[in-house]
Every structure is written in C-alpha cells, then in structure tokens.
Coordinates of C-alpha atoms in Angstrom, one line a residue:
M1345 CA 21.1 106.6 59.8
I1346 CA 24.4 105.8 61.5
K1347 CA 27.0 104.8 58.9
H1348 CA 30.4 104.9 60.5
T1349 CA 32.0 104.1 63.9
K1350 CA 32.7 107.8 64.4
D1351 CA 29.0 108.6 63.9
I1352 CA 27.9 106.5 67.0
T1353 CA 27.7 109.0 69.7
I1354 CA 26.3 109.4 73.2
R1355 CA 23.2 111.1 71.6
H1356 CA 22.3 107.7 69.9
I1357 CA 22.4 106.0 73.3
W1358 CA 20.0 108.5 74.8
E1359 CA 17.8 108.1 71.7
A1360 CA 17.9 104.3 72.2
R1361 CA 16.9 104.7 75.8
K1362 CA 13.8 106.5 74.8
Q1363 CA 13.0 104.1 71.9
I1364 CA 13.2 100.9 73.9
A1365 CA 11.4 102.1 77.0
S1366 CA 8.1 100.5 76.0
I1367 CA 9.8 97.0 75.8
V1368 CA 12.9 97.1 78.1
N1369 CA 12.7 97.7 81.8
R1370 CA 15.5 99.4 83.8
T1371 CA 17.4 96.6 85.7
P1372 CA 18.4 96.6 89.4
L1373 CA 21.8 97.4 90.7
I1374 CA 22.7 95.7 94.0
Q1375 CA 25.7 95.8 96.3
S1376 CA 27.4 92.5 97.0
A1377 CA 28.5 92.6 100.6
I1378 CA 30.6 89.4 100.3
L1379 CA 32.5 90.6 97.2
S1380 CA 32.9 94.1 98.6
E1381 CA 34.5 92.6 101.7
K1382 CA 36.8 90.4 99.7
V1383 CA 38.3 93.2 97.6
G1384 CA 38.1 96.0 100.1
R1385 CA 35.9 98.3 98.0
S1386 CA 32.2 98.5 97.1
V1387 CA 31.2 96.0 94.4
Y1388 CA 27.9 96.3 92.7
L1389 CA 26.1 93.8 90.4
K1390 CA 24.2 95.2 87.4
L1391 CA 21.5 92.5 87.0
E1392 CA 20.9 92.1 83.3
N1393 CA 19.9 88.6 84.1
V1394 CA 16.4 89.7 85.2
H1395 CA 15.1 90.6 81.7
E1396 CA 12.3 88.4 80.6
V1397 CA 14.7 86.7 78.1
G1398 CA 17.3 86.3 80.8
A1399 CA 20.0 88.5 79.2
F1400 CA 21.0 92.0 78.3
K1401 CA 20.6 91.3 74.6
V1402 CA 17.0 92.5 74.6
R1403 CA 18.2 96.1 74.7
G1404 CA 20.1 96.1 71.4
A1405 CA 17.6 93.8 69.7
A1406 CA 14.7 96.1 70.6
N1407 CA 16.5 99.3 69.5
K1408 CA 17.3 97.7 66.1
I1409 CA 13.9 96.2 65.4
L1410 CA 12.0 99.3 66.5
S1411 CA 14.2 101.3 64.0
L1412 CA 13.0 99.3 61.0
S1413 CA 10.5 100.7 58.6
D1414 CA 6.9 99.4 58.5
E1415 CA 7.7 97.5 55.2
E1416 CA 10.8 95.9 56.8
K1417 CA 8.7 94.8 59.8
K1418 CA 6.2 93.2 57.5
R1419 CA 8.9 91.1 55.8
G1420 CA 10.2 89.9 59.1
V1421 CA 13.6 89.5 60.6
A1422 CA 16.3 86.8 61.0
T1423 CA 19.3 86.6 63.2
F1424 CA 22.3 84.3 64.1
S1425 CA 23.2 83.7 67.7
T1426 CA 24.8 81.6 70.4
G1427 CA 21.4 81.8 72.1
N1428 CA 20.8 85.0 74.0
H1429 CA 20.6 87.4 71.1
G1430 CA 18.3 85.0 69.3
M1431 CA 16.0 84.9 72.3
A1432 CA 16.0 88.7 72.4
V1433 CA 15.1 89.0 68.7
A1434 CA 12.4 86.4 69.0
Y1435 CA 11.0 88.1 72.1
V1436 CA 10.9 91.6 70.5
A1437 CA 9.5 90.2 67.2
N1438 CA 6.8 88.4 69.2
K1439 CA 5.9 91.6 71.0
L1440 CA 5.5 93.4 67.7
G1441 CA 3.7 90.6 65.9
M1442 CA 6.6 90.0 63.5
D1443 CA 8.0 86.8 62.0
A1444 CA 11.5 85.8 63.2
V1445 CA 13.9 83.1 62.1
V1446 CA 16.8 82.3 64.4
C1447 CA 19.9 80.5 63.0
I1448 CA 22.0 78.7 65.6
S1449 CA 24.8 76.2 65.6
N1450 CA 24.5 72.7 67.2
R1451 CA 26.7 74.0 70.1
V1452 CA 23.8 76.1 71.6
P1453 CA 22.7 74.5 74.9
K1454 CA 19.3 72.9 75.2
A1455 CA 18.1 75.5 77.7
K1456 CA 18.5 78.2 75.1
V1457 CA 16.9 76.1 72.3
D1458 CA 13.9 75.4 74.5
S1459 CA 13.5 79.1 75.3
L1460 CA 13.7 80.0 71.6
K1461 CA 10.9 77.5 70.9
R1462 CA 8.7 79.0 73.7
L1463 CA 9.2 82.5 72.2
G1464 CA 7.7 81.3 68.9
A1465 CA 10.8 81.7 66.7
Q1466 CA 11.4 79.5 63.7
I1467 CA 14.7 77.8 64.4
E1468 CA 17.4 76.6 62.0
I1469 CA 20.3 74.6 63.4
V1470 CA 23.3 75.0 61.1
G1471 CA 26.9 73.7 61.5
D1472 CA 29.3 73.9 64.4
S1473 CA 29.8 77.6 64.8
Q1474 CA 28.0 81.0 65.0
D1475 CA 29.8 81.9 61.7
A1476 CA 28.1 79.0 59.9
A1477 CA 24.7 80.1 61.4
G1478 CA 25.5 83.6 60.1
E1479 CA 26.1 82.4 56.6
R1480 CA 22.6 80.8 56.6
C1481 CA 21.1 83.9 58.0
Y1482 CA 22.3 86.0 55.1
E1483 CA 21.1 83.4 52.6
L1484 CA 17.6 84.0 54.1
E1485 CA 18.1 87.7 53.6
R1486 CA 18.8 87.1 49.9
E1487 CA 16.0 84.5 49.4
K1488 CA 13.2 86.0 51.4
G1489 CA 14.0 89.7 51.9
V1490 CA 14.1 89.5 55.7
T1491 CA 16.2 92.0 57.7
V1492 CA 19.2 90.5 59.5
I1493 CA 19.5 91.7 63.1
E1494 CA 23.2 91.3 63.7
P1495 CA 24.2 90.2 67.2
F1496 CA 26.7 93.0 67.9
D1497 CA 28.3 94.7 65.0
D1498 CA 25.4 97.2 64.3
P1499 CA 25.1 100.8 65.5
H1500 CA 21.5 100.4 66.8
V1501 CA 22.5 97.3 68.7
I1502 CA 25.5 99.0 70.2
A1503 CA 23.5 102.0 71.2
G1504 CA 20.9 99.8 72.8
Q1505 CA 23.5 98.0 74.9
G1506 CA 24.9 101.4 75.8
T1507 CA 21.8 102.2 77.8
I1508 CA 23.3 100.1 80.6
G1509 CA 26.0 102.6 80.9
L1510 CA 23.6 105.5 81.4
E1511 CA 21.9 103.6 84.2
L1512 CA 25.2 102.9 85.9
L1513 CA 26.1 106.6 85.8
E1514 CA 22.8 107.6 87.3
D1515 CA 22.9 105.0 90.1
L1516 CA 26.6 105.1 91.0
P1517 CA 28.1 108.7 91.1
N1518 CA 31.3 107.2 92.6
L1519 CA 31.8 104.6 89.9
T1520 CA 35.4 104.1 88.8
D1521 CA 35.5 100.5 87.4
V1522 CA 33.2 98.5 85.2
I1523 CA 33.7 94.8 84.4
V1524 CA 32.1 93.8 81.1
P1525 CA 31.9 90.3 79.5
L1526 CA 33.6 90.5 76.1
S1527 CA 32.7 88.6 72.9
G1528 CA 31.8 90.4 69.7
G1529 CA 32.1 93.6 71.6
G1530 CA 28.6 95.1 71.2
L1531 CA 28.1 95.3 75.0
L1532 CA 31.5 96.7 75.8
S1533 CA 31.4 99.2 72.9
G1534 CA 28.0 100.6 74.0
I1535 CA 28.8 100.7 77.7
G1536 CA 32.3 102.1 77.1
L1537 CA 31.0 104.9 74.9
A1538 CA 28.3 105.8 77.4
L1539 CA 30.8 105.9 80.3
K1540 CA 33.8 107.6 78.7
A1541 CA 31.7 110.2 77.0
N1542 CA 30.8 111.3 80.5
D1543 CA 34.1 110.6 82.3
P1544 CA 37.2 109.4 80.2
N1545 CA 38.9 108.3 83.5
L1546 CA 36.4 105.5 84.2
R1547 CA 38.1 102.1 83.7
V1548 CA 36.4 99.5 81.5
T1549 CA 37.8 96.0 81.7
G1550 CA 36.7 93.2 79.4
V1551 CA 36.5 89.6 80.6
S1552 CA 36.4 86.5 78.4
M1553 CA 37.2 82.8 78.6
E1554 CA 40.7 81.5 77.8
H1555 CA 39.9 79.5 74.7
S1556 CA 38.4 80.9 71.5
A1557 CA 38.5 84.5 72.8
V1558 CA 38.2 86.0 69.3
M1559 CA 38.1 89.7 70.2
Y1560 CA 41.1 89.3 72.4
E1561 CA 43.1 87.5 69.7
S1562 CA 42.0 90.0 67.1
L1563 CA 43.2 92.9 69.3
K1564 CA 46.6 91.2 69.6
A1565 CA 46.8 90.7 65.9
G1566 CA 45.7 94.3 65.2
K1567 CA 42.8 93.1 62.9
P1568 CA 39.8 90.8 63.1
V1569 CA 40.8 87.1 63.0
K1570 CA 38.9 83.8 62.8
L1571 CA 39.2 81.0 65.4
D1572 CA 37.6 77.6 65.8
E1573 CA 35.1 77.5 68.6
S1574 CA 36.0 75.4 71.7
E1575 CA 33.8 73.9 74.4
T1576 CA 33.3 76.4 77.2
L1577 CA 30.9 77.1 80.0
A1578 CA 30.9 80.7 78.7
D1579 CA 29.1 79.6 75.5
S1580 CA 27.5 83.1 75.1
L1581 CA 31.0 84.5 74.4
L1582 CA 31.6 82.1 71.5
G1583 CA 31.5 83.2 67.9
G1584 CA 33.6 85.3 65.5
I1585 CA 33.6 89.1 65.3
G1586 CA 33.5 89.1 61.5
L1587 CA 36.5 89.6 59.3
D1588 CA 34.7 92.6 57.9
N1589 CA 33.9 94.0 61.3
R1590 CA 32.8 97.6 60.9
Y1591 CA 32.2 98.9 64.4
T1592 CA 33.0 96.9 67.5
F1593 CA 36.6 96.1 66.9
K1594 CA 37.6 99.8 66.7
M1595 CA 35.3 100.7 69.5
V1596 CA 36.7 98.0 71.8
Q1597 CA 40.2 99.3 70.9
Q1598 CA 39.1 102.8 71.8
Y1599 CA 37.1 102.2 75.0
M1600 CA 38.6 99.1 76.7
D1601 CA 41.4 99.8 79.2
D1602 CA 42.3 96.1 80.0
V1603 CA 41.2 92.6 79.2
V1604 CA 41.3 89.5 81.5
L1605 CA 41.0 85.9 80.3
I1606 CA 39.4 83.4 82.7
P1607 CA 40.2 79.7 82.9
E1608 CA 37.3 77.3 82.7
E1609 CA 37.8 76.1 86.3
E1610 CA 37.5 79.6 87.6
I1611 CA 34.3 80.2 85.5
A1612 CA 32.8 77.0 87.0
Y1613 CA 33.8 78.0 90.5
S1614 CA 32.3 81.4 90.2
M1615 CA 29.0 80.1 88.9
A1616 CA 28.7 77.8 91.9
Y1617 CA 30.0 80.5 94.2
M1618 CA 27.3 83.0 93.2
M1619 CA 24.6 80.3 93.5
D1620 CA 25.8 79.5 97.0
K1621 CA 26.5 83.1 98.3
H1622 CA 23.8 85.1 96.4
R1623 CA 21.4 82.4 95.4
M1624 CA 21.8 83.7 91.9
I1625 CA 21.7 81.7 88.7
M1626 CA 24.2 83.0 86.1
E1627 CA 25.5 81.6 82.9
G1628 CA 29.2 81.1 82.4
A1629 CA 29.6 84.4 80.4
A1630 CA 28.2 86.4 83.3
A1631 CA 30.5 84.5 85.8
T1632 CA 33.7 85.7 84.0
G1633 CA 33.3 89.1 85.7
I1634 CA 32.8 87.4 89.1
A1635 CA 35.9 85.2 88.5
A1636 CA 38.0 88.3 87.7
I1637 CA 37.0 89.8 91.1
L1638 CA 37.5 86.5 93.1
G1639 CA 40.9 86.0 91.4
E1640 CA 41.9 89.6 92.4
K1641 CA 42.6 90.4 88.7
I1642 CA 41.3 93.9 88.8
P1643 CA 43.8 96.5 90.1
H1644 CA 42.7 98.1 93.3
Q1645 CA 41.7 101.8 93.3
D1646 CA 39.3 104.0 95.2
G1647 CA 35.7 104.2 94.1
D1648 CA 32.9 101.8 93.3
M1649 CA 33.1 98.8 91.0
A1650 CA 30.3 97.5 88.9
V1651 CA 30.1 94.0 87.3
I1652 CA 27.7 93.4 84.4
I1653 CA 25.8 90.2 85.2
S1654 CA 24.9 89.6 81.5
G1655 CA 22.6 86.6 81.7
H1656 CA 21.3 83.5 83.5
N1657 CA 20.5 81.1 80.6
V1658 CA 22.3 77.9 81.6
D1659 CA 21.1 74.3 81.8
L1660 CA 20.2 73.6 85.4
S1661 CA 21.8 70.2 85.1
T1662 CA 25.1 71.9 84.4
L1663 CA 24.7 74.2 87.3
L1664 CA 23.8 71.4 89.7
T1665 CA 26.9 69.5 88.6
L1666 CA 29.1 72.5 89.4
I1667 CA 27.4 73.1 92.8
Q1668 CA 28.2 69.5 93.8
Q1669 CA 31.9 70.0 92.9
Y1670 CA 32.5 72.9 95.3
T1671 CA 32.0 73.7 99.0
F1672 CA 32.2 77.3 100.2
E1673 CA 32.0 77.1 104.0
N1674 CA 34.6 79.8 104.8
K1675 CA 35.7 80.9 101.3

C-alpha cells in the first residue's frame, strides 16, 4: 500500500503498466508536420483521445479499481468528476461487472452526461462544482460502503497516468519537452515522475486555462486553495485540488518546470485549428497544449517535444460553432 508522496516511485508506475494491460491499450504517438514547421523542432502528439472513453483517465481509474479487494469490488465504487474521470470509472466498472455511481455538477457538458449514461453508470447531479459532487460522493461512501475512486489525488491513479510517461520514453529517445494539461495534477504528477526518474533534465510544462486554475493559484499561495469555478471551454480542468491534498500538490511542485495559462480565445482557436489542420476532435483541456505551441509560449531548445492530447469529449455543437468563427487558409 502506498501511503505517502515519497512512497510513489517509478516502480509503482511499472506495476501499473502491467496491471492495466488487460483493459488499457497503448496509445499512438504521431508527429505533427504543421506544428513542427511552425516552431522549428519536432512536435509529437500523444493521442490519449483514442481511448474508448475518449480520455487518458481510463489509465488511473483502471489501476485503482483493479487494486481493490474482492469484497470492495462487490460493494461497488463511486466517484466525482467533471466528466472524463467519471466515464473512465464507469467504463472500467462495467468491464468488471461492478456497480458505479458517478457524482457530477450541473456544469458537466451534455456530451459527457450522455456518455456516462451509455456506460451504465448511476448518475447523481449535485450543485455547481466538482467540490459539491465530491461531498455527495463521500456521503455515499458512509451510507453504502462503496469505495470512492478519487479523480487525481490517489497513488494508484497517479501511477496509472504515469504509464503515459513510460510510453513517451520508449517512443521518443530524443525527447526534451512534454506539455501536460494541468488541473488536479494527477496526470502531470504521474508523467513527471516517470520522466524525471529516467532523466531529471526533461522539461515538464503544465498548461491550464486563465480562470479558475486552482493548481496554479495554489502553487502561487504555497498551499492548496479553493476557487469558484468559471465557464470555460477547458471544462475538464475545472475543480478544486482539495484543501487536504495529500499527493499531487507536492508532486506538481517537484516535477513541473513551468506553467502556462491560456486565454479562452486561444483555446477556442486551437480547437478549431486542430480540426482544420489535423481533422482531429479535441476538447478544450487538450487544446491548451496546442495553444501554448501556437502562441510560442514554450522556450525553444533542441530535441523533440510531446504534447499530451488528453481527450476529445466535447459537444459537437460547440466545436461546429468554433470552426465557423475561424478561417485558416495560410495560418
């Protein structure tokens, strides 16, 4: 059992890779010719949007749920989520024949709610924030004995997300920069640990939206803080990090070299740009990394750059509206 931040090691990420292999497929890594030409170095896209649930979250959810005892599996699981983690938990639980309750706020987009329903999860819509959904989730734990599958601040979840880092290292021996969407920090913590355990000089940059970037504000304050959620295209990056955060706050402090905040207009432009140039659907959270590259916000250095394309779960009506706003003839 992993009990403290210092106890999460590269060994746990290798163990996670083995444990989740029956449920989680290795994802493709492709070079983007147009982005590489723009920045004058090789840019690769790590396509976490091709998972069956459309996001990287299935890695951490699978590792956590598969680590439960038989008795815990019988009692079922519950989680709170801005959408993607909930879908991942529902997907894994369905695969294993387990019951799952997903608590979400009323901010979660319809596309994600519809996906949760298709995956067979019991859905509870609570309040205006992920924090409110989380409070209900822990009520269910006390009332029904279910196991709460936390969205990020859990060692098994962190190790599961870290398997992305192992794949990057295997596929890109000349890797020098990795751009990672940043919210609660589970993704960046896992990838950062995997990368820097192998090469401390690898640069890890977190990207988030300008408003309600709770991890960013927490790092500035030197401790976890709570913020009201704002409307954003990067809805997957909403939610608090927990005032009693045990793991990800310290790990992000340790493994992140820089953080970039992206304005809403640049997120919107990047979503439309990638649909036009790559014919690739991506949600706002995933587009923050693309926006950092298009805006030349990543310092130039030799070596390959990888961007984590974290998910594609966006309402198509939203994407269509964005595409109609921009033209890209020679941009």
